[in-house]
Amino acid sequence: MKKRTTCIFAGIILATAVIFFAIGCLLSGLIQRGNFSSGSSFVSSASRAAMASGTLETAAVMDSIEMEKDTVLAEEGFDAGTTLTSANDLEPSQPADQNRKLIRTVDLTVETTDFSALLDDLQTSVSDAGGYIENSNISGNSIYDDTSRHYASFTVRIPAQELDNFISHVGNQGNITNQSENVEDVTLQYTDIESHKKSLSIEQERLWELMEKADSMDAIIALEERLSEIRYQLESYESRLRTYDNQVDYSTVHINVTEVRVLTPTIPDSFLTRIQKGFQENLAAVCNSAVNLTVWVISSLPSLIVLAVIIFILISVIRSFLRKRRSRIPKPEAKEPDNAE
């Protein structure tokens, strides 16, 4: 009985040791993977390199990097562990338009009776505003197609501070029949990218310091790999920030220009004005039809002359044939009247 109790007690001790050993292995694996680290992936890779090299000083410097990085970011007003996703995350006391990153996109539909003059004025206005034409498309019309008109589409980039003046100028030079604007607030995305960039820059500086103190090849390789990753991420963040800066500093304006004979009214016309415009439109249509008919007749004269000659020849042949046929028909003899006495 005593021996049996001893065996049971030894089994319990052995099972407890196995459980604690398994828990220790699990915690060690989690620490090596960096699940208990609040910083970047650098902690896991560089920590393993430091443990492998056995350099306690390097591990201590690595831990100080994260602490210093969080301190600097906190002083700058950033939170590296928080991703900004909502406009409500900004402080309520901050004005709505202060330091906002707004991307404005405007669509304009413009009519004009003088197509060439408006295009020249648009190019001048864009240049005077300090902008540039990103792309353009201009199509002409045919003199044989009265329904076709000149058409042009432009995509121009205008400095944000000059956008309102530019739109007003376009409205003065042409008839704006449709105007729409879209404003995208990228302040939160911009701030988030700056936060990550600041964090990576601090980490990069400390990694260079670690490179000078590294005393094993494994640590140097791990540090170089992390530095390469940081350079790639920094370039990506800088590219996105430059794109946002360009879109914020230069608003995009899409302009569609159509040539018309009579401008579309943007406000209701009075009764007499409607009669006047209707009379002018019909008179212009009659004049245009007369001009088109005259142009067609003059331009078709060679064909009309050839057709007239052919018709004249056909008529002459038919008349000659009918005349000969009539001459072959005998005339009836006249009867003498009977004299009854």
mmCIF file of N, CA and C in Angstrom, residues 211-299:
data_model
loop_
_atom_site.group_PDB
_atom_site.id
_atom_site.type_symbol
_atom_site.label_atom_id
_atom_site.label_comp_id
_atom_site.label_asym_id
_atom_site.label_seq_id
_atom_site.Cartn_x
_atom_site.Cartn_y
_atom_site.Cartn_z
ATOM 1 N N MET A 211 23.920 48.399 -35.463
ATOM 2 C CA MET A 211 24.858 47.816 -36.427
ATOM 3 C C MET A 211 26.305 48.062 -35.991
ATOM 4 N N GLU A 212 26.562 49.225 -35.408
ATOM 5 C CA GLU A 212 27.916 49.546 -34.970
ATOM 6 C C GLU A 212 28.325 48.731 -33.740
ATOM 7 N N LYS A 213 27.325 48.315 -32.942
ATOM 8 C CA LYS A 213 27.636 47.577 -31.709
ATOM 9 C C LYS A 213 27.516 46.070 -31.872
ATOM 10 N N ALA A 214 26.977 45.591 -33.020
ATOM 11 C CA ALA A 214 26.771 44.155 -33.204
ATOM 12 C C ALA A 214 28.115 43.433 -33.229
ATOM 13 N N ASP A 215 28.171 42.275 -32.544
ATOM 14 C CA ASP A 215 29.426 41.530 -32.460
ATOM 15 C C ASP A 215 29.301 40.111 -32.996
ATOM 16 N N SER A 216 28.209 39.836 -33.730
ATOM 17 C CA SER A 216 28.053 38.506 -34.326
ATOM 18 C C SER A 216 27.455 38.650 -35.719
ATOM 19 N N MET A 217 27.782 37.698 -36.582
ATOM 20 C CA MET A 217 27.293 37.740 -37.959
ATOM 21 C C MET A 217 25.784 37.562 -38.028
ATOM 22 N N ASP A 218 25.207 36.734 -37.144
ATOM 23 C CA ASP A 218 23.758 36.528 -37.143
ATOM 24 C C ASP A 218 23.021 37.823 -36.828
ATOM 25 N N ALA A 219 23.516 38.568 -35.855
ATOM 26 C CA ALA A 219 22.875 39.835 -35.508
ATOM 27 C C ALA A 219 22.978 40.826 -36.657
ATOM 28 N N ILE A 220 24.135 40.892 -37.303
ATOM 29 C CA ILE A 220 24.308 41.828 -38.428
ATOM 30 C C ILE A 220 23.359 41.486 -39.567
ATOM 31 N N ILE A 221 23.217 40.191 -39.876
ATOM 32 C CA ILE A 221 22.318 39.778 -40.961
ATOM 33 C C ILE A 221 20.874 40.144 -40.634
ATOM 34 N N ALA A 222 20.469 39.869 -39.373
ATOM 35 C CA ALA A 222 19.099 40.199 -38.976
ATOM 36 C C ALA A 222 18.846 41.697 -39.047
ATOM 37 N N LEU A 223 19.801 42.503 -38.619
ATOM 38 C CA LEU A 223 19.650 43.953 -38.678
ATOM 39 C C LEU A 223 19.591 44.456 -40.113
ATOM 40 N N GLU A 224 20.398 43.930 -40.996
ATOM 41 C CA GLU A 224 20.379 44.346 -42.403
ATOM 42 C C GLU A 224 19.052 43.989 -43.060
ATOM 43 N N GLU A 225 18.507 42.818 -42.722
ATOM 44 C CA GLU A 225 17.204 42.444 -43.288
ATOM 45 C C GLU A 225 16.116 43.416 -42.845
ATOM 46 N N ARG A 226 16.141 43.761 -41.564
ATOM 47 C CA ARG A 226 15.132 44.695 -41.075
ATOM 48 C C ARG A 226 15.318 46.086 -41.675
ATOM 49 N N LEU A 227 16.567 46.528 -41.823
ATOM 50 C CA LEU A 227 16.826 47.828 -42.448
ATOM 51 C C LEU A 227 16.311 47.864 -43.885
ATOM 52 N N SER A 228 16.464 46.773 -44.604
ATOM 53 C CA SER A 228 15.959 46.698 -45.976
ATOM 54 C C SER A 228 14.436 46.807 -46.000
ATOM 55 N N GLU A 229 13.778 46.135 -45.061
ATOM 56 C CA GLU A 229 12.327 46.233 -44.983
ATOM 57 C C GLU A 229 11.886 47.668 -44.667
ATOM 58 N N ILE A 230 12.598 48.304 -43.767
ATOM 59 C CA ILE A 230 12.237 49.672 -43.388
ATOM 60 C C ILE A 230 12.407 50.622 -44.565
ATOM 61 N N ARG A 231 13.487 50.480 -45.317
ATOM 62 C CA ARG A 231 13.697 51.348 -46.481
ATOM 63 C C ARG A 231 12.559 51.199 -47.485
ATOM 64 N N TYR A 232 12.157 49.965 -47.727
ATOM 65 C CA TYR A 232 11.059 49.729 -48.672
ATOM 66 C C TYR A 232 9.760 50.370 -48.176
ATOM 67 N N GLN A 233 9.461 50.207 -46.891
ATOM 68 C CA GLN A 233 8.230 50.781 -46.346
ATOM 69 C C GLN A 233 8.274 52.301 -46.344
ATOM 70 N N LEU A 234 9.437 52.873 -46.022
ATOM 71 C CA LEU A 234 9.560 54.329 -46.037
ATOM 72 C C LEU A 234 9.345 54.890 -47.438
ATOM 73 N N GLU A 235 9.919 54.242 -48.446
ATOM 74 C CA GLU A 235 9.720 54.696 -49.831
ATOM 75 C C GLU A 235 8.247 54.625 -50.224
ATOM 76 N N SER A 236 7.565 53.559 -49.795
ATOM 77 C CA SER A 236 6.142 53.429 -50.101
ATOM 78 C C SER A 236 5.336 54.532 -49.431
ATOM 79 N N TYR A 237 5.616 54.812 -48.145
ATOM 80 C CA TYR A 237 4.904 55.869 -47.437
ATOM 81 C C TYR A 237 5.178 57.241 -48.051
ATOM 82 N N GLU A 238 6.432 57.495 -48.413
ATOM 83 C CA GLU A 238 6.777 58.781 -49.022
ATOM 84 C C GLU A 238 6.073 58.961 -50.363
ATOM 85 N N SER A 239 5.973 57.889 -51.130
ATOM 86 C CA SER A 239 5.272 57.968 -52.411
ATOM 87 C C SER A 239 3.791 58.289 -52.210
ATOM 88 N N ARG A 240 3.165 57.656 -51.224
ATOM 89 C CA ARG A 240 1.752 57.930 -50.955
ATOM 90 C C ARG A 240 1.547 59.352 -50.453
ATOM 91 N N LEU A 241 2.463 59.836 -49.631
ATOM 92 C CA LEU A 241 2.349 61.207 -49.146
ATOM 93 C C LEU A 241 2.508 62.214 -50.283
ATOM 94 N N ARG A 242 3.453 61.955 -51.200
ATOM 95 C CA ARG A 242 3.614 62.856 -52.349
ATOM 96 C C ARG A 242 2.362 62.858 -53.219
ATOM 97 N N THR A 243 1.752 61.690 -53.394
ATOM 98 C CA THR A 243 0.518 61.620 -54.179
ATOM 99 C C THR A 243 -0.592 62.428 -53.525
ATOM 100 N N TYR A 244 -0.739 62.269 -52.212
ATOM 101 C CA TYR A 244 -1.750 63.047 -51.497
ATOM 102 C C TYR A 244 -1.460 64.539 -51.589
ATOM 103 N N ASP A 245 -0.194 64.925 -51.435
ATOM 104 C CA ASP A 245 0.161 66.347 -51.516
ATOM 105 C C ASP A 245 -0.206 66.929 -52.872
ATOM 106 N N ASN A 246 0.068 66.174 -53.938
ATOM 107 C CA ASN A 246 -0.259 66.659 -55.275
ATOM 108 C C ASN A 246 -1.763 66.795 -55.472
ATOM 109 N N GLN A 247 -2.524 65.815 -54.986
ATOM 110 C CA GLN A 247 -3.971 65.869 -55.140
ATOM 111 C C GLN A 247 -4.598 66.955 -54.294
ATOM 112 N N VAL A 248 -4.006 67.237 -53.137
ATOM 113 C CA VAL A 248 -4.532 68.284 -52.267
ATOM 114 C C VAL A 248 -4.150 69.662 -52.791
ATOM 115 N N ASP A 249 -2.907 69.834 -53.194
ATOM 116 C CA ASP A 249 -2.426 71.146 -53.648
ATOM 117 C C ASP A 249 -3.018 71.539 -54.997
ATOM 118 N N TYR A 250 -3.278 70.554 -55.867
ATOM 119 C CA TYR A 250 -3.816 70.828 -57.201
ATOM 120 C C TYR A 250 -5.152 70.109 -57.363
ATOM 121 N N SER A 251 -6.224 70.890 -57.358
ATOM 122 C CA SER A 251 -7.560 70.319 -57.552
ATOM 123 C C SER A 251 -7.748 69.908 -59.006
ATOM 124 N N THR A 252 -8.600 68.927 -59.220
ATOM 125 C CA THR A 252 -8.861 68.402 -60.557
ATOM 126 C C THR A 252 -10.187 68.962 -61.079
ATOM 127 N N VAL A 253 -10.171 69.473 -62.308
ATOM 128 C CA VAL A 253 -11.370 70.027 -62.927
ATOM 129 C C VAL A 253 -11.577 69.339 -64.283
ATOM 130 N N HIS A 254 -12.726 68.683 -64.449
ATOM 131 C CA HIS A 254 -13.106 68.069 -65.725
ATOM 132 C C HIS A 254 -14.066 69.024 -66.431
ATOM 133 N N ILE A 255 -13.696 69.457 -67.634
ATOM 134 C CA ILE A 255 -14.488 70.448 -68.372
ATOM 135 C C ILE A 255 -14.918 69.844 -69.705
ATOM 136 N N ASN A 256 -16.227 69.850 -69.959
ATOM 137 C CA ASN A 256 -16.786 69.426 -71.242
ATOM 138 C C ASN A 256 -17.374 70.649 -71.932
ATOM 139 N N VAL A 257 -16.834 70.985 -73.115
ATOM 140 C CA VAL A 257 -17.241 72.186 -73.849
ATOM 141 C C VAL A 257 -17.987 71.770 -75.112
ATOM 142 N N THR A 258 -19.172 72.355 -75.329
ATOM 143 C CA THR A 258 -19.982 72.066 -76.506
ATOM 144 C C THR A 258 -20.320 73.371 -77.212
ATOM 145 N N GLU A 259 -20.197 73.375 -78.541
ATOM 146 C CA GLU A 259 -20.562 74.547 -79.337
ATOM 147 C C GLU A 259 -22.042 74.476 -79.698
ATOM 148 N N VAL A 260 -22.766 75.574 -79.480
ATOM 149 C CA VAL A 260 -24.191 75.642 -79.786
ATOM 150 C C VAL A 260 -24.489 76.943 -80.520
ATOM 151 N N ARG A 261 -25.654 76.967 -81.157
ATOM 152 C CA ARG A 261 -26.070 78.211 -81.815
ATOM 153 C C ARG A 261 -26.740 79.150 -80.824
ATOM 154 N N VAL A 262 -27.583 78.566 -79.963
ATOM 155 C CA VAL A 262 -28.283 79.360 -78.950
ATOM 156 C C VAL A 262 -27.978 78.756 -77.589
ATOM 157 N N LEU A 263 -27.552 79.582 -76.643
ATOM 158 C CA LEU A 263 -27.202 79.103 -75.323
ATOM 159 C C LEU A 263 -28.441 78.614 -74.567
ATOM 160 N N THR A 264 -28.277 77.558 -73.810
ATOM 161 C CA THR A 264 -29.363 77.033 -72.986
ATOM 162 C C THR A 264 -29.593 77.970 -71.807
ATOM 163 N N PRO A 265 -30.840 78.403 -71.577
ATOM 164 C CA PRO A 265 -31.084 79.319 -70.457
ATOM 165 C C PRO A 265 -30.875 78.622 -69.125
ATOM 166 N N THR A 266 -30.186 79.288 -68.244
ATOM 167 C CA THR A 266 -29.948 78.739 -66.899
ATOM 168 C C THR A 266 -30.964 79.268 -65.895
ATOM 169 N N ILE A 267 -31.753 80.295 -66.312
ATOM 170 C CA ILE A 267 -32.847 80.809 -65.484
ATOM 171 C C ILE A 267 -34.092 80.880 -66.356
ATOM 172 N N PRO A 268 -35.298 80.804 -65.792
ATOM 173 C CA PRO A 268 -36.533 80.834 -66.599
ATOM 174 C C PRO A 268 -36.647 82.132 -67.398
ATOM 175 N N ASP A 269 -37.036 81.994 -68.690
ATOM 176 C CA ASP A 269 -37.227 83.163 -69.554
ATOM 177 C C ASP A 269 -38.664 83.662 -69.457
ATOM 178 N N SER A 270 -38.816 84.936 -69.730
ATOM 179 C CA SER A 270 -40.154 85.515 -69.757
ATOM 180 C C SER A 270 -40.871 85.106 -71.045
ATOM 181 N N PHE A 271 -42.157 85.432 -71.125
ATOM 182 C CA PHE A 271 -42.968 85.038 -72.290
ATOM 183 C C PHE A 271 -42.431 85.684 -73.566
ATOM 184 N N LEU A 272 -42.151 86.973 -73.526
ATOM 185 C CA LEU A 272 -41.653 87.660 -74.713
ATOM 186 C C LEU A 272 -40.262 87.171 -75.100
ATOM 187 N N THR A 273 -39.435 86.863 -74.091
ATOM 188 C CA THR A 273 -38.092 86.354 -74.386
ATOM 189 C C THR A 273 -38.155 85.003 -75.066
ATOM 190 N N ARG A 274 -39.072 84.146 -74.619
ATOM 191 C CA ARG A 274 -39.231 82.837 -75.257
ATOM 192 C C ARG A 274 -39.679 82.982 -76.702
ATOM 193 N N ILE A 275 -40.611 83.939 -76.968
ATOM 194 C CA ILE A 275 -41.048 84.167 -78.353
ATOM 195 C C ILE A 275 -39.877 84.661 -79.200
ATOM 196 N N GLN A 276 -39.105 85.588 -78.644
ATOM 197 C CA GLN A 276 -37.967 86.127 -79.384
ATOM 198 C C GLN A 276 -36.942 85.039 -79.710
ATOM 199 N N LYS A 277 -36.624 84.212 -78.714
ATOM 200 C CA LYS A 277 -35.653 83.148 -78.951
ATOM 201 C C LYS A 277 -36.189 82.113 -79.925
ATOM 202 N N GLY A 278 -37.482 81.798 -79.840
ATOM 203 C CA GLY A 278 -38.060 80.841 -80.778
ATOM 204 C C GLY A 278 -38.027 81.366 -82.210
ATOM 205 N N PHE A 279 -38.345 82.663 -82.378
ATOM 206 C CA PHE A 279 -38.291 83.261 -83.721
ATOM 207 C C PHE A 279 -36.862 83.251 -84.253
ATOM 208 N N GLN A 280 -35.903 83.577 -83.390
ATOM 209 C CA GLN A 280 -34.510 83.585 -83.829
ATOM 210 C C GLN A 280 -34.032 82.180 -84.201
ATOM 211 N N GLU A 281 -34.428 81.189 -83.436
ATOM 212 C CA GLU A 281 -34.025 79.808 -83.742
ATOM 213 C C GLU A 281 -34.597 79.356 -85.078
ATOM 214 N N ASN A 282 -35.898 79.631 -85.317
ATOM 215 C CA ASN A 282 -36.503 79.221 -86.597
ATOM 216 C C ASN A 282 -35.922 79.989 -87.768
ATOM 217 N N LEU A 283 -35.688 81.288 -87.588
ATOM 218 C CA LEU A 283 -35.082 82.076 -88.658
ATOM 219 C C LEU A 283 -33.677 81.568 -88.964
ATOM 220 N N ALA A 284 -32.927 81.239 -87.921
ATOM 221 C CA ALA A 284 -31.579 80.703 -88.134
ATOM 222 C C ALA A 284 -31.643 79.351 -88.850
ATOM 223 N N ALA A 285 -32.657 78.534 -88.526
ATOM 224 C CA ALA A 285 -32.790 77.237 -89.188
ATOM 225 C C ALA A 285 -33.130 77.410 -90.669
ATOM 226 N N VAL A 286 -34.020 78.378 -91.004
ATOM 227 C CA VAL A 286 -34.375 78.617 -92.406
ATOM 228 C C VAL A 286 -33.159 79.131 -93.176
ATOM 229 N N CYS A 287 -32.453 80.075 -92.595
ATOM 230 C CA CYS A 287 -31.262 80.615 -93.266
ATOM 231 C C CYS A 287 -30.213 79.530 -93.462
ATOM 232 N N ASN A 288 -30.047 78.714 -92.466
ATOM 233 C CA ASN A 288 -29.053 77.658 -92.581
ATOM 234 C C ASN A 288 -29.453 76.641 -93.652
ATOM 235 N N SER A 289 -30.752 76.334 -93.755
ATOM 236 C CA SER A 289 -31.208 75.409 -94.799
ATOM 237 C C SER A 289 -30.989 75.997 -96.189
ATOM 238 N N ALA A 290 -31.261 77.302 -96.332
ATOM 239 C CA ALA A 290 -31.042 77.950 -97.623
ATOM 240 C C ALA A 290 -29.562 77.933 -97.996
ATOM 241 N N VAL A 291 -28.731 78.200 -97.011
ATOM 242 C CA VAL A 291 -27.287 78.179 -97.275
ATOM 243 C C VAL A 291 -26.837 76.777 -97.658
ATOM 244 N N ASN A 292 -27.314 75.794 -96.949
ATOM 245 C CA ASN A 292 -26.938 74.413 -97.263
ATOM 246 C C ASN A 292 -27.406 74.001 -98.647
ATOM 247 N N LEU A 293 -28.622 74.429 -99.016
ATOM 248 C CA LEU A 293 -29.134 74.097 -100.348
ATOM 249 C C LEU A 293 -28.292 74.766 -101.434
ATOM 250 N N THR A 294 -27.945 76.027 -101.219
ATOM 251 C CA THR A 294 -27.114 76.734 -102.206
ATOM 252 C C THR A 294 -25.746 76.074 -102.338
ATOM 253 N N VAL A 295 -25.167 75.718 -101.199
ATOM 254 C CA VAL A 295 -23.866 75.049 -101.230
ATOM 255 C C VAL A 295 -23.961 73.723 -101.949
ATOM 256 N N TRP A 296 -25.050 72.996 -101.701
ATOM 257 C CA TRP A 296 -25.204 71.689 -102.361
ATOM 258 C C TRP A 296 -25.364 71.838 -103.868
ATOM 259 N N VAL A 297 -26.166 72.822 -104.304
ATOM 260 C CA VAL A 297 -26.378 73.019 -105.744
ATOM 261 C C VAL A 297 -25.065 73.399 -106.426
ATOM 262 N N ILE A 298 -24.346 74.352 -105.837
ATOM 263 C CA ILE A 298 -23.104 74.802 -106.466
ATOM 264 C C ILE A 298 -22.067 73.681 -106.496
ATOM 265 N N SER A 299 -21.959 72.970 -105.413
ATOM 266 C CA SER A 299 -20.962 71.901 -105.359
ATOM 267 C C SER A 299 -21.338 70.720 -106.253
#
